[in-house]
PDB file of C-alpha atoms and ligand atoms in Angstrom:
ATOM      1  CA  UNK A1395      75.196 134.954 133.300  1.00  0.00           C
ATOM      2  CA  UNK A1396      74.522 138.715 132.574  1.00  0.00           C
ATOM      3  CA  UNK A1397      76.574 141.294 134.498  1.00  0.00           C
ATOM      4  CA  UNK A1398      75.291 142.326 137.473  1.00  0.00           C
ATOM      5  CA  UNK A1399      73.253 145.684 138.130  1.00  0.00           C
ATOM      6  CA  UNK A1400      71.697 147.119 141.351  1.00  0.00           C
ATOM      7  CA  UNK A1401      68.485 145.059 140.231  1.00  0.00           C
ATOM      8  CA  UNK A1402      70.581 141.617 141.044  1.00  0.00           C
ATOM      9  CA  UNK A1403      71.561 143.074 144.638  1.00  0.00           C
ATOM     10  CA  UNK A1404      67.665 144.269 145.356  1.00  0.00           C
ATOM     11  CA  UNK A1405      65.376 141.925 143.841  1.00  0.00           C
ATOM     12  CA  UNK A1406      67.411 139.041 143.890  1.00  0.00           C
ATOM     13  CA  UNK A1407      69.415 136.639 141.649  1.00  0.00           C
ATOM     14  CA  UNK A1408      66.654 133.896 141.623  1.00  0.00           C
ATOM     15  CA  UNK A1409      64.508 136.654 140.382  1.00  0.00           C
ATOM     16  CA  UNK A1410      66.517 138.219 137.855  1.00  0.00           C
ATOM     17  CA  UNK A1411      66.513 134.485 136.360  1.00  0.00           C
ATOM     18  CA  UNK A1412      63.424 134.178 136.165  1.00  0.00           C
ATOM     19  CA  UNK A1413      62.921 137.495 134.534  1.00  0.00           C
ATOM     20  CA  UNK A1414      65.408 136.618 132.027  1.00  0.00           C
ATOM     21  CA  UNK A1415      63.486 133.070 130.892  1.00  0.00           C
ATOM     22  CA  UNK A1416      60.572 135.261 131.280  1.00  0.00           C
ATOM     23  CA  UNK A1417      61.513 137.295 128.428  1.00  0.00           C
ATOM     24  CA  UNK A1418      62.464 134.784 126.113  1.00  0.00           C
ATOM     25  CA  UNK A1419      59.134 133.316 126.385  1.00  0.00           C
ATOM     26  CA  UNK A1420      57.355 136.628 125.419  1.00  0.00           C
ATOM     27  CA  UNK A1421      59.760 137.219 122.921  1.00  0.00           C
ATOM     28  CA  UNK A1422      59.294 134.059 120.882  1.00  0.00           C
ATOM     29  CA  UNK A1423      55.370 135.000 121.396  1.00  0.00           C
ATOM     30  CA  UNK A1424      55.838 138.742 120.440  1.00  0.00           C
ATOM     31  CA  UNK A1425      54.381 139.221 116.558  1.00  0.00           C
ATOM     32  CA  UNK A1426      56.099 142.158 116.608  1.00  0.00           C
ATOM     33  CA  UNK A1427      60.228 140.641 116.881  1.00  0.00           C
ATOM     34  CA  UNK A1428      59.294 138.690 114.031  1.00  0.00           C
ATOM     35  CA  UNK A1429      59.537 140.043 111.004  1.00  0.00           C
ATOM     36  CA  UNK A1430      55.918 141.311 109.123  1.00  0.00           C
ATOM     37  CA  UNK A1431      54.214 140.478 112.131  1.00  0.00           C
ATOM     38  CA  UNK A1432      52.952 143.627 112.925  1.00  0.00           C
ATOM     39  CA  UNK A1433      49.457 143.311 111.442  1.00  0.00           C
ATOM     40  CA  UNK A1434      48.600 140.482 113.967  1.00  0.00           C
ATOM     41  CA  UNK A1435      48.492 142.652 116.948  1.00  0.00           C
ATOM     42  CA  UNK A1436      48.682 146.332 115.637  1.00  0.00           C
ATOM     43  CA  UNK A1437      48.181 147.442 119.297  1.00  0.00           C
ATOM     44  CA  UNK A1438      49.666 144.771 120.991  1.00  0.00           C
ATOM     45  CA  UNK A1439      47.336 144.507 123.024  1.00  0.00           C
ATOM     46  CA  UNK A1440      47.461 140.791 122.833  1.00  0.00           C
ATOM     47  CA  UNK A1441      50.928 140.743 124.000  1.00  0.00           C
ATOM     48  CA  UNK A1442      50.351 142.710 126.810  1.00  0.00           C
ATOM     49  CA  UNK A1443      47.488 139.913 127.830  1.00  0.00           C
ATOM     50  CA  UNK A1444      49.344 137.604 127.565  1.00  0.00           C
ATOM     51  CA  UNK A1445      52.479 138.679 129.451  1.00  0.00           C
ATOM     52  CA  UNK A1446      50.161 139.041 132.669  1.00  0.00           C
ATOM     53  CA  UNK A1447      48.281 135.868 131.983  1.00  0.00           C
ATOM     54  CA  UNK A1448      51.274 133.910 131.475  1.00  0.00           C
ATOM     55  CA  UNK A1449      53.270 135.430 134.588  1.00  0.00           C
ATOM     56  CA  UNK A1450      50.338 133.257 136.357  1.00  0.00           C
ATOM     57  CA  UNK A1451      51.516 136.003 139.841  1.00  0.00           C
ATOM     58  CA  UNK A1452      55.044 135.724 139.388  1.00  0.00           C
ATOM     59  CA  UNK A1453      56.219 139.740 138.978  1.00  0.00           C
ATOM     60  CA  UNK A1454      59.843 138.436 137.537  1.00  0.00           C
ATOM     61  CA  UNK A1455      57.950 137.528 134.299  1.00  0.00           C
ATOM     62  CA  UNK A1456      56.385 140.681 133.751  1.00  0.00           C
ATOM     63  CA  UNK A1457      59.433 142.754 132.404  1.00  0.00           C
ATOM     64  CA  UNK A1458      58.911 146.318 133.612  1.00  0.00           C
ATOM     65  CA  UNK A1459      58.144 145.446 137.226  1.00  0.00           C
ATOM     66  CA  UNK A1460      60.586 146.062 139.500  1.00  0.00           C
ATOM     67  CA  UNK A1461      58.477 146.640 142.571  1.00  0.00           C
ATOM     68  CA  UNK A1462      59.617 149.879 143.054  1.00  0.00           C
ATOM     69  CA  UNK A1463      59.018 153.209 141.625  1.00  0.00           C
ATOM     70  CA  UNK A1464      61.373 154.392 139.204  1.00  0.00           C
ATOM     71  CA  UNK A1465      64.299 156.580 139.859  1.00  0.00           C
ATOM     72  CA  UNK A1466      63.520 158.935 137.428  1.00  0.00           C
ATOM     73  CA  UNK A1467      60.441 159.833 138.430  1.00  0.00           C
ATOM     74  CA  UNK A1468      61.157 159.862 142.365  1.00  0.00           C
ATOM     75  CA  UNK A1469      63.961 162.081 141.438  1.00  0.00           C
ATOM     76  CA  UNK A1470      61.735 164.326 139.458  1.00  0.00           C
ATOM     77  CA  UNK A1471      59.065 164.131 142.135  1.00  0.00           C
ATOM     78  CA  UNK A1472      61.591 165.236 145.230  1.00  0.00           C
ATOM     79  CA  UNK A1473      61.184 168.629 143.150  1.00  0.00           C
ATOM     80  CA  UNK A1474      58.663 169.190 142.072  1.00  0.00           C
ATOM     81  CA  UNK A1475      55.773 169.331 144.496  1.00  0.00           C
ATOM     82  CA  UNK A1476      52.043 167.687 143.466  1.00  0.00           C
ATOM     83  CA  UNK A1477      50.304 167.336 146.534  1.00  0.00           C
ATOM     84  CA  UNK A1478      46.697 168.095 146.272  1.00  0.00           C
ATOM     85  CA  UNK A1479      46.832 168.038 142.426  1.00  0.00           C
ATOM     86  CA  UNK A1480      44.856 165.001 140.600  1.00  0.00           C
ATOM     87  CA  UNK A1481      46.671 162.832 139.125  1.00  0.00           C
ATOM     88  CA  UNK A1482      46.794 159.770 136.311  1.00  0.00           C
ATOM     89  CA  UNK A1483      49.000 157.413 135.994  1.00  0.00           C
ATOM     90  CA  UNK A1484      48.897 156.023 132.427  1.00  0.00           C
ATOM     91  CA  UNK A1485      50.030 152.055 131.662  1.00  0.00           C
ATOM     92  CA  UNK A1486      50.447 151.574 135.123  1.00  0.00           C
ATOM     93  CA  UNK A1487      51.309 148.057 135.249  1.00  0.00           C
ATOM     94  CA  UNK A1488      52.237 146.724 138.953  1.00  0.00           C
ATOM     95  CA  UNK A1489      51.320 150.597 140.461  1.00  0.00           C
ATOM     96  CA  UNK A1490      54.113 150.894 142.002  1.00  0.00           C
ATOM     97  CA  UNK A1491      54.586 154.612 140.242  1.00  0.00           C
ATOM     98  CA  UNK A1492      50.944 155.444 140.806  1.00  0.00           C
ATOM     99  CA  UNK A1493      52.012 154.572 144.653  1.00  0.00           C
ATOM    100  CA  UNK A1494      54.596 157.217 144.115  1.00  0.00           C
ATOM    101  CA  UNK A1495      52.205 159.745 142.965  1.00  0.00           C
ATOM    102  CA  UNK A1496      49.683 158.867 145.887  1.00  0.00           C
ATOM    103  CA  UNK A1497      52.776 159.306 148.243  1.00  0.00           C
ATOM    104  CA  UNK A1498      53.888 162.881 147.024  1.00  0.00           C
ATOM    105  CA  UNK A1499      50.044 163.770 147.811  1.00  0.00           C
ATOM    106  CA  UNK A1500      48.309 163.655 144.909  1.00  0.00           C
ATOM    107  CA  UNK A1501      45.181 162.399 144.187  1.00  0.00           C
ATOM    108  CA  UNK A1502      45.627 159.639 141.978  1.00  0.00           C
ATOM    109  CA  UNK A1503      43.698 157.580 139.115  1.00  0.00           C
ATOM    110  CA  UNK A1504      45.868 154.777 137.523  1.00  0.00           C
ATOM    111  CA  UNK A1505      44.604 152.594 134.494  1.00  0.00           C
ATOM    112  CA  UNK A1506      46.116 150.173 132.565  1.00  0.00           C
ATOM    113  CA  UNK A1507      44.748 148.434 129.166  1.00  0.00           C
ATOM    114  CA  UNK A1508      44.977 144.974 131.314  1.00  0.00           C
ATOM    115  CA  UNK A1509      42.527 143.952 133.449  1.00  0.00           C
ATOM    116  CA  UNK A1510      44.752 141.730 135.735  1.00  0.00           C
ATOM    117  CA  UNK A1511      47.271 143.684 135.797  1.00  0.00           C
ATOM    118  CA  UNK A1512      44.842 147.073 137.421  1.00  0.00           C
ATOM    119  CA  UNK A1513      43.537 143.900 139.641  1.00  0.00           C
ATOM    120  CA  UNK A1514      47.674 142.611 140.789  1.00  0.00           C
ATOM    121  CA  UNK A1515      47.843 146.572 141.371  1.00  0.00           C
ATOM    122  CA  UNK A1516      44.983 146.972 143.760  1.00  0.00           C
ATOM    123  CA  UNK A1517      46.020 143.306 145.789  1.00  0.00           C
ATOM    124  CA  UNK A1518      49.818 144.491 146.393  1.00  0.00           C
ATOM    125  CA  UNK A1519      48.038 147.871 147.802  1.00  0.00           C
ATOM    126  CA  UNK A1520      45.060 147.255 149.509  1.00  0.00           C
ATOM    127  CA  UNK A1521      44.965 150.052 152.049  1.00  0.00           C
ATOM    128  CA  UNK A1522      45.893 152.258 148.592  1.00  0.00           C
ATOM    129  CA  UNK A1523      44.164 155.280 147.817  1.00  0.00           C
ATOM    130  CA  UNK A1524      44.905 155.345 144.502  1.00  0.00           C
ATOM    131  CA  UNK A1525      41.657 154.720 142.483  1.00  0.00           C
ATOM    132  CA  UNK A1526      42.547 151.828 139.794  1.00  0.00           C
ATOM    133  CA  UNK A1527      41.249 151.294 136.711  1.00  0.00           C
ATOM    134  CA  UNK A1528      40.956 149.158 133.392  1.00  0.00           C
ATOM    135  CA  UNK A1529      40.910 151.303 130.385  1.00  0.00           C
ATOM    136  CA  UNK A1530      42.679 151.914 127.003  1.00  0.00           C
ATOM    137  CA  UNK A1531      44.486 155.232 126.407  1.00  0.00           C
ATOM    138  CA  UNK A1532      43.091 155.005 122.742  1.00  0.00           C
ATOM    139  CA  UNK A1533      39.454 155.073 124.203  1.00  0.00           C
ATOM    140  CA  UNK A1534      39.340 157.049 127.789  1.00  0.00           C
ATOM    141  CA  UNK A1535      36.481 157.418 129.699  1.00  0.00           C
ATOM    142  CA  UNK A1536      34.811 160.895 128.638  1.00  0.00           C
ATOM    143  CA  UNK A1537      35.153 162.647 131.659  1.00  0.00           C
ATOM    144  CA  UNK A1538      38.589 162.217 132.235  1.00  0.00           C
ATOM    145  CA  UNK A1539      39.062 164.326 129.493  1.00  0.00           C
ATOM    146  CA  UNK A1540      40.853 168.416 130.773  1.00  0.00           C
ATOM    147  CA  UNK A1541      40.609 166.742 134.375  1.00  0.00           C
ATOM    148  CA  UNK A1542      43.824 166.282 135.508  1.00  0.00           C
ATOM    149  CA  UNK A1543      46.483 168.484 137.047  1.00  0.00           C
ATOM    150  CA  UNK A1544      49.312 166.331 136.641  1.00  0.00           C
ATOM    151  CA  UNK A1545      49.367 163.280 133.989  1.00  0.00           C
ATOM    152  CA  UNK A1546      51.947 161.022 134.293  1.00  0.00           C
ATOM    153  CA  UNK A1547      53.775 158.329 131.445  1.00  0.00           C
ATOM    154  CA  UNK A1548      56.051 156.206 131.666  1.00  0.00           C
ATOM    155  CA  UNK A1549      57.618 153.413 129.322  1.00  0.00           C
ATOM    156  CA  UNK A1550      54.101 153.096 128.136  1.00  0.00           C
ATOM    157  CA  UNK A1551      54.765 154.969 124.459  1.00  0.00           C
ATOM    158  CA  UNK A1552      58.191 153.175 123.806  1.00  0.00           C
ATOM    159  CA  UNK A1553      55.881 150.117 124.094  1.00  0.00           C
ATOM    160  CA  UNK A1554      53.660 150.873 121.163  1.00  0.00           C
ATOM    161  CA  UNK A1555      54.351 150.976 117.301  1.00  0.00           C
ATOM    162  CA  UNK A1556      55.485 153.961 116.267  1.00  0.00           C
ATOM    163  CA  UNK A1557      52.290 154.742 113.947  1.00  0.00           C
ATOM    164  CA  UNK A1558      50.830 155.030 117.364  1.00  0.00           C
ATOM    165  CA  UNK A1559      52.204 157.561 118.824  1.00  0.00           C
ATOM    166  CA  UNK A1560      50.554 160.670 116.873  1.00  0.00           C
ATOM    167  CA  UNK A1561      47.102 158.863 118.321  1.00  0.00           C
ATOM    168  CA  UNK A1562      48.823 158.250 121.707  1.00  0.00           C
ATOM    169  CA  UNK A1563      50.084 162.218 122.194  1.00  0.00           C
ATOM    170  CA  UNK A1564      46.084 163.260 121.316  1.00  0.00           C
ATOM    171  CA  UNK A1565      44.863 160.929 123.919  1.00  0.00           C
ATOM    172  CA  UNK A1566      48.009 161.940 126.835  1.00  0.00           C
ATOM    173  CA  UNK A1567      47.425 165.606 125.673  1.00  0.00           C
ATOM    174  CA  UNK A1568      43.648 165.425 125.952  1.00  0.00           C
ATOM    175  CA  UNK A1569      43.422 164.357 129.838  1.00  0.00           C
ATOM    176  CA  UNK A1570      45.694 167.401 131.323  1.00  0.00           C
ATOM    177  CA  UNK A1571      43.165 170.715 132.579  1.00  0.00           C
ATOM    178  CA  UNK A1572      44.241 173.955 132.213  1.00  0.00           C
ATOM    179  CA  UNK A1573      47.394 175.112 134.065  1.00  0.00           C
ATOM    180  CA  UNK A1574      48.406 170.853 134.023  1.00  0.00           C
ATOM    181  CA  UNK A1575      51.219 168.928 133.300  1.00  0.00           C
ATOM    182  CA  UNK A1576      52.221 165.970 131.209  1.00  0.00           C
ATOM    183  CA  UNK A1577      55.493 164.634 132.511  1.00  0.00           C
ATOM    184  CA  UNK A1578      56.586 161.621 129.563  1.00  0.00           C
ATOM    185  CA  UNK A1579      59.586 159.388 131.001  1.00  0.00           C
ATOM    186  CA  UNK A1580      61.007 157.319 128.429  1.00  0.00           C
ATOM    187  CA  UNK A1581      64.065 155.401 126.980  1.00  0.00           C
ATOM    188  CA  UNK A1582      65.787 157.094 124.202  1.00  0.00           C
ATOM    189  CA  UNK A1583      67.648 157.454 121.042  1.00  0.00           C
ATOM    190  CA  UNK A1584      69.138 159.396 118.145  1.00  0.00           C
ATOM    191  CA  UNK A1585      66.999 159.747 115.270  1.00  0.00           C
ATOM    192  CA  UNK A1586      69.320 157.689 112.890  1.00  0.00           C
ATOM    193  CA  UNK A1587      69.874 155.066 115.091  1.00  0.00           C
ATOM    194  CA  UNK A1588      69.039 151.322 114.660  1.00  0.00           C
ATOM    195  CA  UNK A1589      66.610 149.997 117.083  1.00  0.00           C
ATOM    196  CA  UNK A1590      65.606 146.504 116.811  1.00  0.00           C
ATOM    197  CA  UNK A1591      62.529 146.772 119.242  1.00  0.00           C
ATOM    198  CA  UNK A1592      60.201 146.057 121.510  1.00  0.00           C
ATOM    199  CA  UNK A1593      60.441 148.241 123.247  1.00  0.00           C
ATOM    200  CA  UNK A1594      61.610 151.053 120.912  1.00  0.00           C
ATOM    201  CA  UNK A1595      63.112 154.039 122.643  1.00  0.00           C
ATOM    202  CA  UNK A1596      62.017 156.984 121.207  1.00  0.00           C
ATOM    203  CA  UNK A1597      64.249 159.597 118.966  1.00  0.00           C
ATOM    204  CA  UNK A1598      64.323 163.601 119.872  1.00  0.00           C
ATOM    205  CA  UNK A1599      61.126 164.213 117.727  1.00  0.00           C
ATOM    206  CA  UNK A1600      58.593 161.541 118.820  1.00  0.00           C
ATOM    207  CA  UNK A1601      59.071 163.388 121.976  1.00  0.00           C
ATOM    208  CA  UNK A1602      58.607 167.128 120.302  1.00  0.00           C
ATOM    209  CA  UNK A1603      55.613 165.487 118.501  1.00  0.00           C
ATOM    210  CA  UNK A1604      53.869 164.910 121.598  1.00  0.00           C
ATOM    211  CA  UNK A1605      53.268 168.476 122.334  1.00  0.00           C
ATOM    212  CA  UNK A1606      49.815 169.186 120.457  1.00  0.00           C
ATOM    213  CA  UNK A1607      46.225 169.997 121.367  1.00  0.00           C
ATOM    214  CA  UNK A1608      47.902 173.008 123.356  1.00  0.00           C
ATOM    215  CA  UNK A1609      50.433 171.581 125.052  1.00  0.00           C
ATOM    216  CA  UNK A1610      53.840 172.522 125.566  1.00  0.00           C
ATOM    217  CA  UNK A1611      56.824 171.485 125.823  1.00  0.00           C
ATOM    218  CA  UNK A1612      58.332 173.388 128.818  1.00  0.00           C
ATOM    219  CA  UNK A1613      61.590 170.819 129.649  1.00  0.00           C
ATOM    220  CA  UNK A1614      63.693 168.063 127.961  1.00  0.00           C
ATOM    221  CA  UNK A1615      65.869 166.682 129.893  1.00  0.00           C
ATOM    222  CA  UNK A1616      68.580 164.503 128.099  1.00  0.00           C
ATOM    223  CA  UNK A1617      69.846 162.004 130.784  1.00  0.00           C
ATOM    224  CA  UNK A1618      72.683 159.778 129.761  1.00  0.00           C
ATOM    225  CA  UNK A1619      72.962 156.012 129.912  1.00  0.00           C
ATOM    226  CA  UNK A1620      74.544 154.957 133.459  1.00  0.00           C
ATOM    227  CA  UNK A1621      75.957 152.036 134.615  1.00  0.00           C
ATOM    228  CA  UNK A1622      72.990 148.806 133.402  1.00  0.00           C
ATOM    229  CA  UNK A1623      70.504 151.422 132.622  1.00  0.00           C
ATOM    230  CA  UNK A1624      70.152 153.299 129.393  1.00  0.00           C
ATOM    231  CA  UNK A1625      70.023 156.920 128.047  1.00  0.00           C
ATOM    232  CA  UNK A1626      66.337 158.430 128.657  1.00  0.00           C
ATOM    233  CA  UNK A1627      64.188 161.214 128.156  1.00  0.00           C
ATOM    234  CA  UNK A1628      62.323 163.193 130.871  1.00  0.00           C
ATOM    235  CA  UNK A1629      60.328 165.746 129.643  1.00  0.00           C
ATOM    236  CA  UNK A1630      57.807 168.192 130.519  1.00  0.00           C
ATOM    237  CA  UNK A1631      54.493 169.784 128.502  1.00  0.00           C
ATOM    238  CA  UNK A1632      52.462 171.988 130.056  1.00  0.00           C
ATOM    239  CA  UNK A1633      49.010 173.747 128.966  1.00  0.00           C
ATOM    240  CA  UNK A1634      48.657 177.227 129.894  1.00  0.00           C
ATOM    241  CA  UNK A1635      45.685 177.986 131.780  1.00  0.00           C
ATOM    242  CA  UNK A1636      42.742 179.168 130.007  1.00  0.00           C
ATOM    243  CA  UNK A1637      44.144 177.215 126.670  1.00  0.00           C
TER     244      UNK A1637
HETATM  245  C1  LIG B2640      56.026 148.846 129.340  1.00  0.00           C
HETATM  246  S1  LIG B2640      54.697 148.710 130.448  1.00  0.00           S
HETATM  247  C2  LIG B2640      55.026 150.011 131.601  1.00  0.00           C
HETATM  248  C3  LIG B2640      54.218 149.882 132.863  1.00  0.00           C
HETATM  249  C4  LIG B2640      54.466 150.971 133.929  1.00  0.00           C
HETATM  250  N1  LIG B2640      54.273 152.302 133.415  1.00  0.00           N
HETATM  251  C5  LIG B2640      55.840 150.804 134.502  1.00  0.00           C
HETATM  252  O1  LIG B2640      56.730 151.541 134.131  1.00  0.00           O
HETATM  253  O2  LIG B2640      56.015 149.889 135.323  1.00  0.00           O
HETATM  254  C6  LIG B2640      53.350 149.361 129.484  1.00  0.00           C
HETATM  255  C7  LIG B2640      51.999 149.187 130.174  1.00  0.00           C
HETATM  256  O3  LIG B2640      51.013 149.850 129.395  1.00  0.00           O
HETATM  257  C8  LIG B2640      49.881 149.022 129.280  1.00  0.00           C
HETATM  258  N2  LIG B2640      49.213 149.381 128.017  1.00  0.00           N
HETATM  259  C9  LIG B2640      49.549 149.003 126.761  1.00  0.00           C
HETATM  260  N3  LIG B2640      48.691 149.526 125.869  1.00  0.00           N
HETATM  261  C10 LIG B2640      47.808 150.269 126.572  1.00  0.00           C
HETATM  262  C11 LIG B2640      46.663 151.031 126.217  1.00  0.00           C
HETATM  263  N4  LIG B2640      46.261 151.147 124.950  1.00  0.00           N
HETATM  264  N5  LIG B2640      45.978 151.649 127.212  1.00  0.00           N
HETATM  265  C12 LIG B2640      46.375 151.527 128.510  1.00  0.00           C
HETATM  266  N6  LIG B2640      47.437 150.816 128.906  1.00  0.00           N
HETATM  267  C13 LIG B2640      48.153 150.182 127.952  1.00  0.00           C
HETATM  268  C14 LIG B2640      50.423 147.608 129.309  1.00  0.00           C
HETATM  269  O4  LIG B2640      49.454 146.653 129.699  1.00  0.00           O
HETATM  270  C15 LIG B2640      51.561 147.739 130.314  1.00  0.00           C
HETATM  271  O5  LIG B2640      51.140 147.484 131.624  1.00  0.00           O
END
């Protein structure tokens, strides 16, 4: 048995089991742990099927759920005020971080590349007003395009390969209006250090690379690793209005 985090204490050591078998299931699946396999599922989009398929409505088998938003974004969100604002939630999973967004008062779209997983999203929140949707970040619906106030990643990037990510900061960059703000939460690393991977946090300058297409990057927060959970980034791009 694994040591014991905050998780164990709120979701439950039945759960965290569960989770754990879970993973080792995916992983043995996962093209991408073994070694070459990366051309079978360049996107992974596969993968990310079949982790929802397979979790057949059990949330312990779908790693990144934790049925609550995540502390690093309610932290950042008791500061920093976006009510009103219109706002998209990118990879959203299980929603509960679009639910977060919706709380704090903004006006929220959510998508994630998985069809059952935008559908889990809108039957754990049925009274939601957060508008849910199945799309890819690689191919957007047109008119989301300069329409949002306040875009919103999380764990999404550190999910993809690496030769994604110059394709991934077009498409984040491209939805945030005028005046907006990208806000990119994500585990991370120092550039020379091994990562095995999936995930695979992301080193100082994936996260500099992100600001293009007139974005900037206005914050970087560093935020060391603490007790079961690992060093991250936070950090913050904005496009100046008119730009
Ligand atoms: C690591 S999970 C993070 C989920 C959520 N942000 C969270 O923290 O709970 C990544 C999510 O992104 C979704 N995803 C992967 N590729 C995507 C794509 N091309 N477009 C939209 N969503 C994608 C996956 O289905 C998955 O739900």
């Amino acid at each position: 048995m694994g040591r014991k985090g905050p998780r164990t204490e709120v979701l439950g050591e039945d759960f965290i089991e569960r989770r754990a078998k879970a993973r080792e299931r995916l992983d043995a699946f996962d093209p991408h742990k073994q070694p070459g396999g990366t051309e079978a599922d360049p996107k992974r989009r596969e993968w990310f099927e079949t982790v929802y398929s397979l979790a057949e409505d059990d949330p312990a088998a779908v790693p990144w759920a934790h049925l609550e938003p995540r502390p690093l974004l309610e932290d950042w969100l008791a500061r920093h005020p976006i009510a009103g604002l219109r706002a998209l939630d990118v990879g959203c999973g299980l929603g509960d971080n679009a639910e977060a967004l919706a709380h704090a008062g903004a006006r929220v779209v959510a998508f994630d590349l998985v069809e059952r997983a935008v559908q889990w999203a809108r039957e754990r929140f049925p009274e939601s007003d957060v508008d849910y949707r199945a799309a890819d970040l690689f191919d957007a619906p047109k008119e989301w395009r300069d329409a949002f106030d306040f875009v919103h990643e999380l764990y999404t990037l550190q999910a993809l390969p690496k030769a994604l990510l110059p394709d991934a900061a077009l498409a984040l960059a491209s939805f945030v209006a005028p005046g907006g703000t990208l806000l990119v939460i994500s585990r991370a690393r120092d550039a020379d250090e091994e990562i095995g991977g999936p995930p695979w946090p992301l080193a100082k300058e994936d996260i500099e690379a992100l600001a293009v297409d007139g974005l900037r990057l206005v914050a970087l927060e560093d935020i060391p690793a603490k007790d079961v959970v690992g060093r991250h980034w936070r950090a913050e791009f904005r496009r100046e209005a008119g730009a």
